[in-house]
Every structure is written in structure tokens, then in C-alpha cells.
PDB file of C-alpha atoms in Angstrom:
ATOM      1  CA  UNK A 268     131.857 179.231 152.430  1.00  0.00           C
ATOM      2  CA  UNK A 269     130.419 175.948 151.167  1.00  0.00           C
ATOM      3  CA  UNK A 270     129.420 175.620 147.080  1.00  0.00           C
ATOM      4  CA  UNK A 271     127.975 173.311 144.792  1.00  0.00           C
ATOM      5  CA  UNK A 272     130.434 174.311 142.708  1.00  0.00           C
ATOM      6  CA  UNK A 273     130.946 172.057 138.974  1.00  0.00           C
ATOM      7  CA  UNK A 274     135.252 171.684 140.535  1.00  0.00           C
ATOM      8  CA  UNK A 275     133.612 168.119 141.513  1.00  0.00           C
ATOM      9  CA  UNK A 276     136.921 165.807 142.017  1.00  0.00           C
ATOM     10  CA  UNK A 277     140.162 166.191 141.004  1.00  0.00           C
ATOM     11  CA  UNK A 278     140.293 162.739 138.558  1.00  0.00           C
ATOM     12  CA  UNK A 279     137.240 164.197 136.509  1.00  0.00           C
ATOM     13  CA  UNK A 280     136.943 161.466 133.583  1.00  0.00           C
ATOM     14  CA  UNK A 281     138.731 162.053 130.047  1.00  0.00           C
ATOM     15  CA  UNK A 282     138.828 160.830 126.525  1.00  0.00           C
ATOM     16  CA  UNK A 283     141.013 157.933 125.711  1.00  0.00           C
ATOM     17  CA  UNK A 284     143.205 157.901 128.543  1.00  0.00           C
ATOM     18  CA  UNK A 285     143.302 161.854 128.603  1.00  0.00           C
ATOM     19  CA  UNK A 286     142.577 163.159 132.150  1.00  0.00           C
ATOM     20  CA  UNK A 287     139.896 166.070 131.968  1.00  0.00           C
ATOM     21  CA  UNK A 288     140.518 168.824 133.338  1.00  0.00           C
ATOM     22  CA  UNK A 289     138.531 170.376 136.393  1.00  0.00           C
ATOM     23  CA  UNK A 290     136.962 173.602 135.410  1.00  0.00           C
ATOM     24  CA  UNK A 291     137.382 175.274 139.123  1.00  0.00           C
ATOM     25  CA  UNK A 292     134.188 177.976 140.228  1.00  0.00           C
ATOM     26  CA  UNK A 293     135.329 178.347 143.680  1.00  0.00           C
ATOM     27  CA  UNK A 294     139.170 177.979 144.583  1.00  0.00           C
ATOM     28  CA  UNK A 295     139.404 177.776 148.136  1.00  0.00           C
ATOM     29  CA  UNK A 296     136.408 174.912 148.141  1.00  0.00           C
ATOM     30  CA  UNK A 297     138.948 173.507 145.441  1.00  0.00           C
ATOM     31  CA  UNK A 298     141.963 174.272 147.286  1.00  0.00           C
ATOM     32  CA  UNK A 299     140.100 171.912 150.406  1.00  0.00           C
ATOM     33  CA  UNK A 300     138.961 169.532 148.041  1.00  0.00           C
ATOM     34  CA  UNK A 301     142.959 168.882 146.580  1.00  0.00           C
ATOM     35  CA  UNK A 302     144.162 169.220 150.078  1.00  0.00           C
ATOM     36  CA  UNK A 303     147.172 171.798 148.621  1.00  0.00           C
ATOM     37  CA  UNK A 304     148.839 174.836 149.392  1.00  0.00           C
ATOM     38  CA  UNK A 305     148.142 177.467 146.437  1.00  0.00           C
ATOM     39  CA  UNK A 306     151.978 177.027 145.093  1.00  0.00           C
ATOM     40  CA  UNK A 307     151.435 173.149 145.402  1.00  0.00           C
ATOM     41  CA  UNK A 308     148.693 173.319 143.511  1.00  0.00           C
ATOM     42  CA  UNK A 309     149.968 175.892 141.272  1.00  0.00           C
ATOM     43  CA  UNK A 310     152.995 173.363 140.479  1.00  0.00           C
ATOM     44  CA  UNK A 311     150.443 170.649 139.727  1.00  0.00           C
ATOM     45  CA  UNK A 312     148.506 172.886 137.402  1.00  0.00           C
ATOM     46  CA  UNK A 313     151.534 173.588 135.510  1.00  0.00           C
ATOM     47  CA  UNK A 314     152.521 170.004 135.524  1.00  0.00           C
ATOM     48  CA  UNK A 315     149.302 169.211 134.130  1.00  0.00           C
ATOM     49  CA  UNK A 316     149.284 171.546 131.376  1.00  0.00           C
ATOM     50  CA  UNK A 317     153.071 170.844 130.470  1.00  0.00           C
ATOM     51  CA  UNK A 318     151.391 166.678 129.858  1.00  0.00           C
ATOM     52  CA  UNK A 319     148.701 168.261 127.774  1.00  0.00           C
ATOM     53  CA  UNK A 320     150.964 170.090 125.719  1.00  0.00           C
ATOM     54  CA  UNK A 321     153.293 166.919 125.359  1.00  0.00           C
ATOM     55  CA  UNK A 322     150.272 164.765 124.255  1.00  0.00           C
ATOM     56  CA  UNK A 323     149.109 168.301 121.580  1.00  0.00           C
ATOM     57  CA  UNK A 324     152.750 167.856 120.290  1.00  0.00           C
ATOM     58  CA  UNK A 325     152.187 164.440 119.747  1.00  0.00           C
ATOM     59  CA  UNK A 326     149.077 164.145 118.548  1.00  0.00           C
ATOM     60  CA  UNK A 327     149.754 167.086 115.963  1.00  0.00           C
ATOM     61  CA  UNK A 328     152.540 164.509 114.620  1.00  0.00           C
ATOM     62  CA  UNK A 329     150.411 162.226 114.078  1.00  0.00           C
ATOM     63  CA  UNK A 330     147.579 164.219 112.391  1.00  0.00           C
ATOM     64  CA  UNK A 331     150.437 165.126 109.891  1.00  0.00           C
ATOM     65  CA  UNK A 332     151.463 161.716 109.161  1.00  0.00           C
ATOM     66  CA  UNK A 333     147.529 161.009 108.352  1.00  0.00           C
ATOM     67  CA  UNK A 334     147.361 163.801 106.040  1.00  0.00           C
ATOM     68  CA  UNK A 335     150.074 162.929 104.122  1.00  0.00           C
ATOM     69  CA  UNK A 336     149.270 159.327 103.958  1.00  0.00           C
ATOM     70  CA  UNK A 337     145.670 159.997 102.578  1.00  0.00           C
ATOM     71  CA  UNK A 338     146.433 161.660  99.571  1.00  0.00           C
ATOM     72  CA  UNK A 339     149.069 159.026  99.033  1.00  0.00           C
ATOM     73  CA  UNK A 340     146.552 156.103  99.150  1.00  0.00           C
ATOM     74  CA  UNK A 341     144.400 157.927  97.197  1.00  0.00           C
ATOM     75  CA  UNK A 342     147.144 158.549  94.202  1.00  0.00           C
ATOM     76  CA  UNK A 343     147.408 154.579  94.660  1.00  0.00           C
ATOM     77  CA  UNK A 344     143.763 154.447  93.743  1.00  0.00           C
ATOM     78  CA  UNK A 345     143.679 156.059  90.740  1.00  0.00           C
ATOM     79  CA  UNK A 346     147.075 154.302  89.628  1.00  0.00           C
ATOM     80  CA  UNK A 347     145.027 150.953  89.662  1.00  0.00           C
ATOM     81  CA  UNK A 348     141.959 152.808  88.248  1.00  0.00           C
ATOM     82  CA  UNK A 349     144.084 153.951  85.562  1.00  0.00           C
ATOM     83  CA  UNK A 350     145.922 150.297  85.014  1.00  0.00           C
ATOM     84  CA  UNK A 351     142.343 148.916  85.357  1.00  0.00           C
ATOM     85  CA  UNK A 352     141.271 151.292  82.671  1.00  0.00           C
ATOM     86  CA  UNK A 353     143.419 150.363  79.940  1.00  0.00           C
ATOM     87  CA  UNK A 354     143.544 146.510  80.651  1.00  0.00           C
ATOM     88  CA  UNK A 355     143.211 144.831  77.631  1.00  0.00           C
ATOM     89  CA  UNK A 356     143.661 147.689  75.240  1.00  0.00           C
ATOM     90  CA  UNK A 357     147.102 147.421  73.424  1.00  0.00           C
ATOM     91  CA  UNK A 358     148.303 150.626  74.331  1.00  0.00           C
ATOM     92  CA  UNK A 359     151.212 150.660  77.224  1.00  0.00           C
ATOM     93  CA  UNK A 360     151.144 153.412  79.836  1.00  0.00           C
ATOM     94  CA  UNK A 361     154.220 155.605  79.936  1.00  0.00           C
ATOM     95  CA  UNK A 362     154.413 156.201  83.824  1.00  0.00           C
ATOM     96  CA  UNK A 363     157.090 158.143  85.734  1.00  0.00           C
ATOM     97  CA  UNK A 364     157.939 156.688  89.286  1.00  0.00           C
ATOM     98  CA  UNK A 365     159.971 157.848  92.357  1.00  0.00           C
ATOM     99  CA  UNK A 366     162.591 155.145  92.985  1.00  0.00           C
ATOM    100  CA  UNK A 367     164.144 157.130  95.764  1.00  0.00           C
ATOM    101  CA  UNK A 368     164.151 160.308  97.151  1.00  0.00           C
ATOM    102  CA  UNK A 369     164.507 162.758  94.226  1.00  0.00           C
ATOM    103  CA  UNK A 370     165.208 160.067  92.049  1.00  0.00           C
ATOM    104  CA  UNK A 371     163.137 159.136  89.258  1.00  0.00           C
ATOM    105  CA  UNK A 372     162.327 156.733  86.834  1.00  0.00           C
ATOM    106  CA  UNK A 373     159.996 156.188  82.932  1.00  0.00           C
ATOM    107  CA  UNK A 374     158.578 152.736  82.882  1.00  0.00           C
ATOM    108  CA  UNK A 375     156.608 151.590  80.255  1.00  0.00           C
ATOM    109  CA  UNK A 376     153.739 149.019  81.534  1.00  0.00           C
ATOM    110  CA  UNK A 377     152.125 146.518  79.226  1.00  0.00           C
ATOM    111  CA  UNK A 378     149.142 144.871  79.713  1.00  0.00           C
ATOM    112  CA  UNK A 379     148.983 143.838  83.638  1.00  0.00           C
ATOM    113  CA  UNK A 380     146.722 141.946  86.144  1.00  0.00           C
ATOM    114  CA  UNK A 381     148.594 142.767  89.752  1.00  0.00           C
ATOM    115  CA  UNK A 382     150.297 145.609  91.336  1.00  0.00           C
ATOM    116  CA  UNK A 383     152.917 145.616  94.211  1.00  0.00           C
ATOM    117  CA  UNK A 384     151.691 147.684  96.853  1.00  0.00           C
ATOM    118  CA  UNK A 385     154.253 149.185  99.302  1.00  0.00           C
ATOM    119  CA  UNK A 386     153.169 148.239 102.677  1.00  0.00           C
ATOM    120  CA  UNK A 387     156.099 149.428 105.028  1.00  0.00           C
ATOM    121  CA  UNK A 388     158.453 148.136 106.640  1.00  0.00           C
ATOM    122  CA  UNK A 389     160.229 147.307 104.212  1.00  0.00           C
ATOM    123  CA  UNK A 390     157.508 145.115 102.875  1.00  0.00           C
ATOM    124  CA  UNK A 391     156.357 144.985  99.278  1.00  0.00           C
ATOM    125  CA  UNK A 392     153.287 142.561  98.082  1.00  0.00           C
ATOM    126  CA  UNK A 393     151.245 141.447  94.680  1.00  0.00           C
ATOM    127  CA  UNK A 394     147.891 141.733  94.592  1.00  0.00           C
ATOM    128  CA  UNK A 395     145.613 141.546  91.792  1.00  0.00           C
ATOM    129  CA  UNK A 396     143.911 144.698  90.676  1.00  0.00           C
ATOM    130  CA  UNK A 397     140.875 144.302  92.321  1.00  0.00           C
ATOM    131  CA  UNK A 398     142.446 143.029  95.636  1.00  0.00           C
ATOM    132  CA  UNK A 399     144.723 146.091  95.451  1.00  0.00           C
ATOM    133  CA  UNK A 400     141.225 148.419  95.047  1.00  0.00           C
ATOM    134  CA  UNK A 401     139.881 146.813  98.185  1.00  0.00           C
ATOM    135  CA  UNK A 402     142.588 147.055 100.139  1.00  0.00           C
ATOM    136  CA  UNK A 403     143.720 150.357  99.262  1.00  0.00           C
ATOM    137  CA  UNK A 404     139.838 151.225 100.026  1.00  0.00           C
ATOM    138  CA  UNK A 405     140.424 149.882 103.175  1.00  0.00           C
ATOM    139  CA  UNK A 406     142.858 151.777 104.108  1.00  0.00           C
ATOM    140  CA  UNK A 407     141.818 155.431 103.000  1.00  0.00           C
ATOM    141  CA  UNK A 408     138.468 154.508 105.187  1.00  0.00           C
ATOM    142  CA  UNK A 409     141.148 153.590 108.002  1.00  0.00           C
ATOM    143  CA  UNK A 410     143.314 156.585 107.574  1.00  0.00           C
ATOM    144  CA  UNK A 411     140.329 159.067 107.573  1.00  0.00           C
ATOM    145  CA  UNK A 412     138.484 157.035 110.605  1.00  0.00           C
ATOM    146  CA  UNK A 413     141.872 157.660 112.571  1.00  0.00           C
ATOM    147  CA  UNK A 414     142.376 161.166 111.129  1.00  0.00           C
ATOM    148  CA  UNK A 415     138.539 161.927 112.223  1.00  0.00           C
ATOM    149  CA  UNK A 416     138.834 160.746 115.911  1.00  0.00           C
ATOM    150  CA  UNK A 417     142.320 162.315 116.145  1.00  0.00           C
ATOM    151  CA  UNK A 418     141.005 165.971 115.316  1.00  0.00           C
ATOM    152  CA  UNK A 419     138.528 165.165 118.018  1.00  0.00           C
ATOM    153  CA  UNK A 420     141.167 164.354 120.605  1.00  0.00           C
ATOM    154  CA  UNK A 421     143.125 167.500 119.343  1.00  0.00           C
ATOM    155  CA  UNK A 422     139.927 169.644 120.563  1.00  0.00           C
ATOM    156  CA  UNK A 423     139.449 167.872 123.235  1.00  0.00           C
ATOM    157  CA  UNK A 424     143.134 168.368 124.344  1.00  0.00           C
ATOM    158  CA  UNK A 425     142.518 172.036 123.462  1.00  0.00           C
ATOM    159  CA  UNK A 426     139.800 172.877 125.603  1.00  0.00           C
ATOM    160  CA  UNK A 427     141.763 171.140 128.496  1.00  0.00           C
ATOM    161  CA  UNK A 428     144.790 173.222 127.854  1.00  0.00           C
ATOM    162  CA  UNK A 429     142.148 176.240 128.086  1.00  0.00           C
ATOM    163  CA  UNK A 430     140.609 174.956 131.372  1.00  0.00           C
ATOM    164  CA  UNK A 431     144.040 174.484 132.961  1.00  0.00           C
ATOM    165  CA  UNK A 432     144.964 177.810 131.733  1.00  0.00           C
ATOM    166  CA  UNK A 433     142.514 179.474 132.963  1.00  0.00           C
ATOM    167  CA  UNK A 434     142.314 177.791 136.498  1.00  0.00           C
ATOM    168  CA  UNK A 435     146.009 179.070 136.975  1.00  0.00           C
ATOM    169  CA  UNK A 436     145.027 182.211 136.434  1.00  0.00           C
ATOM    170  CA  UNK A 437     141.964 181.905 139.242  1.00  0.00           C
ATOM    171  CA  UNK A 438     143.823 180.091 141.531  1.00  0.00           C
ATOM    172  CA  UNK A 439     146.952 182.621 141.142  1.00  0.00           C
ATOM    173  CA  UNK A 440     144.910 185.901 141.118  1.00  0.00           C
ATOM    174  CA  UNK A 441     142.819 184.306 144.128  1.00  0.00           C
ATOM    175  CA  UNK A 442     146.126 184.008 146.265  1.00  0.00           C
ATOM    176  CA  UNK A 443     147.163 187.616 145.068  1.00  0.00           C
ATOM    177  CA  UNK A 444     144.141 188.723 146.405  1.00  0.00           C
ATOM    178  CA  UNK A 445     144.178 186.809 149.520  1.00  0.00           C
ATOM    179  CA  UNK A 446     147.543 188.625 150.175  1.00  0.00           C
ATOM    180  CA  UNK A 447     146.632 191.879 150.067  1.00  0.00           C
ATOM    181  CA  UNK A 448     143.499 191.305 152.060  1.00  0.00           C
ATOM    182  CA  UNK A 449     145.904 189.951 154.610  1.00  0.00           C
ATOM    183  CA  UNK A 450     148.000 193.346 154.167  1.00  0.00           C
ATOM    184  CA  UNK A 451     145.046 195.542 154.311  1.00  0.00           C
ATOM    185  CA  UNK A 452     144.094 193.750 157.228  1.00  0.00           C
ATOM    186  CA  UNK A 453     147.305 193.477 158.828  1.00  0.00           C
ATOM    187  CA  UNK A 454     147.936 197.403 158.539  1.00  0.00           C
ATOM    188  CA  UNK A 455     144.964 198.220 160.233  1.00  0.00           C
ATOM    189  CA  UNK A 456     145.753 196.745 163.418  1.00  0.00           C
TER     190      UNK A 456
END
């Protein structure tokens, strides 16, 4: 039974180096398309959807880090706001800052023109106010760029989890039912 079925190839094309998944209408023209036995193919299918599942994982992990690190740049920005604010007023800002985990600090800061901005890696720079604002700018745009394409890969992942799910199920209660048509047809002889 031929069909112009939408399972059109096997390497269907994907999002940034994702491999889409084949949405299958008609399993045994996809079965002769794949050139696989139903457990083979079966095996694949779960192999498949075990790599989605892998790149979900990761993908979640990184759509955490991003939502921690936005509101983080954005406390930056106000801190420089605020410094920015009361430059050149004679009154010192009382602040209270997080030296290490759980460990905390009152500093009392006069009448600045820079910041050091905690880049990482262990790396720790001066800039002046307004080169801190741009930068930090920079980065929230950055973060919530990243964070933005990310959720789209997330659904994008999703609905490929859903197709592979769901072509398991076709292609494993297409076999069952090939098996007892074999039975039924098998006991009437």
C-alpha cells in the first residue's frame, strides 16, 4: 500500500544541530523507508528519545543558570544606579555585601567614580560607572537573547520528545496488530 505520507526521510532537518523528529502516518511505508525490522526500529526510537531527553536535561541546566544570572546583572544595575545617584553628594552609602558564601560584610562607600565588576573566572575588573552601565546592559540583553532562544529549543525539544513518543506507540501497536492478524489467520487454516 503506497502513501504520500508526511514520514518523508528519516534525517528530517532540526534546530541547531537537533535532529527532528519524523512524525510517521503510515508505519510499514516507514518501516520500508528505514529498511528495519519493527524491534530495530523500536531500539532506534528509544535511542532517539533517550538523546532528546539528554539534550532536555541539559538544556533545562542551562535555562537555570540564565535565570539566575539575570536578576543578578540586574541587582548590578541598580548598584551603579544607586552609586551614580549619590555621586557628588557628601553622604556615604552604608552597603552590606556577600564576601563568601553566607558570609557577609558593612562597607561604607564614599564618593566613587569606578566599580569592580566580577566577571568569572576568577576575574575581577574597574570600570568607570558609565562603562560598568554599558556593559552590564550588555550583558542582561545577552543573557535574555540566550534565555529567549533557549526556551525555544526547550519546545522544540519537547514536541520531538512527543513525536518520538508517539511513533513508538504506532509502530509498537502496529506490530501487535500485525501479530494477531497473523494468529487469526494462522488458526483458520
Amino acid at each position: 500500500m503506497a502513501s504520500t505520507s508526511s514520514s518523508s526521510s528519516m534525517e528530517a532537518t532540526g534546530r541547531r544541530g537537533i535532529p527532528a523528529a519524523t512524525f510517521v502516518e503510515d508505519v510499514q511505508t516507514y518501516l520500508n523507508q528505514i529498511g528495519l525490522d519493527v524491534n530495530s526500529t523500536l531500539t532506534f526510537l528509544q535511542e532517539r528519545l533517550q538523546q532528546y531527553k539528554m539534550v532536555e536535561m541539559k538544556l533545562l541546566a542551562q535555562q537555570r543558570e540564565l535565570q539566575a544570572k539575570i536578576p543578578d546583572i540586574q541587582k548590578c544595575l541598580a548598584v551603579v544606579a544607586t552609586l551614580q545617584e549619590k555621586k557628588g553628594s557628601d553622604e556615604p552609602i552604608l552597603a552590606d555585601f556577600e564576601v563568601s558564601e553566607g558570609i557577609f560584610s558593612r562597607a561604607r562607600i564614599e564618593d566613587t567614580d569606578s566599580v569592580c565588576l566580577w566577571l568569572g573566572a576568577n576575574v575581577m575588573l574597574e570600570y568607570s560607572c558609565e562603562e560598568a552601565v554599558t556593559l552590564l546592559k550588555n550583558n542582561l540583553e545577552n543573557a535574555k537573547g540566550s534565555l529567549e532562544v533557549l526556551i525555544a529549543d526547550l519546545q522544540f525539544i519537547r514536541d520531538q520528545v512527543t513525536v518520538t513518543q508517539v511513533t513508538i506507540a504506532r509502530v509498537y501497536n502496529w506490530d501487535v496488530h500485525q501479530r494477531r492478524l497473523r494468529q487469526v489467520s494462522g488458526s483458520q487454516e
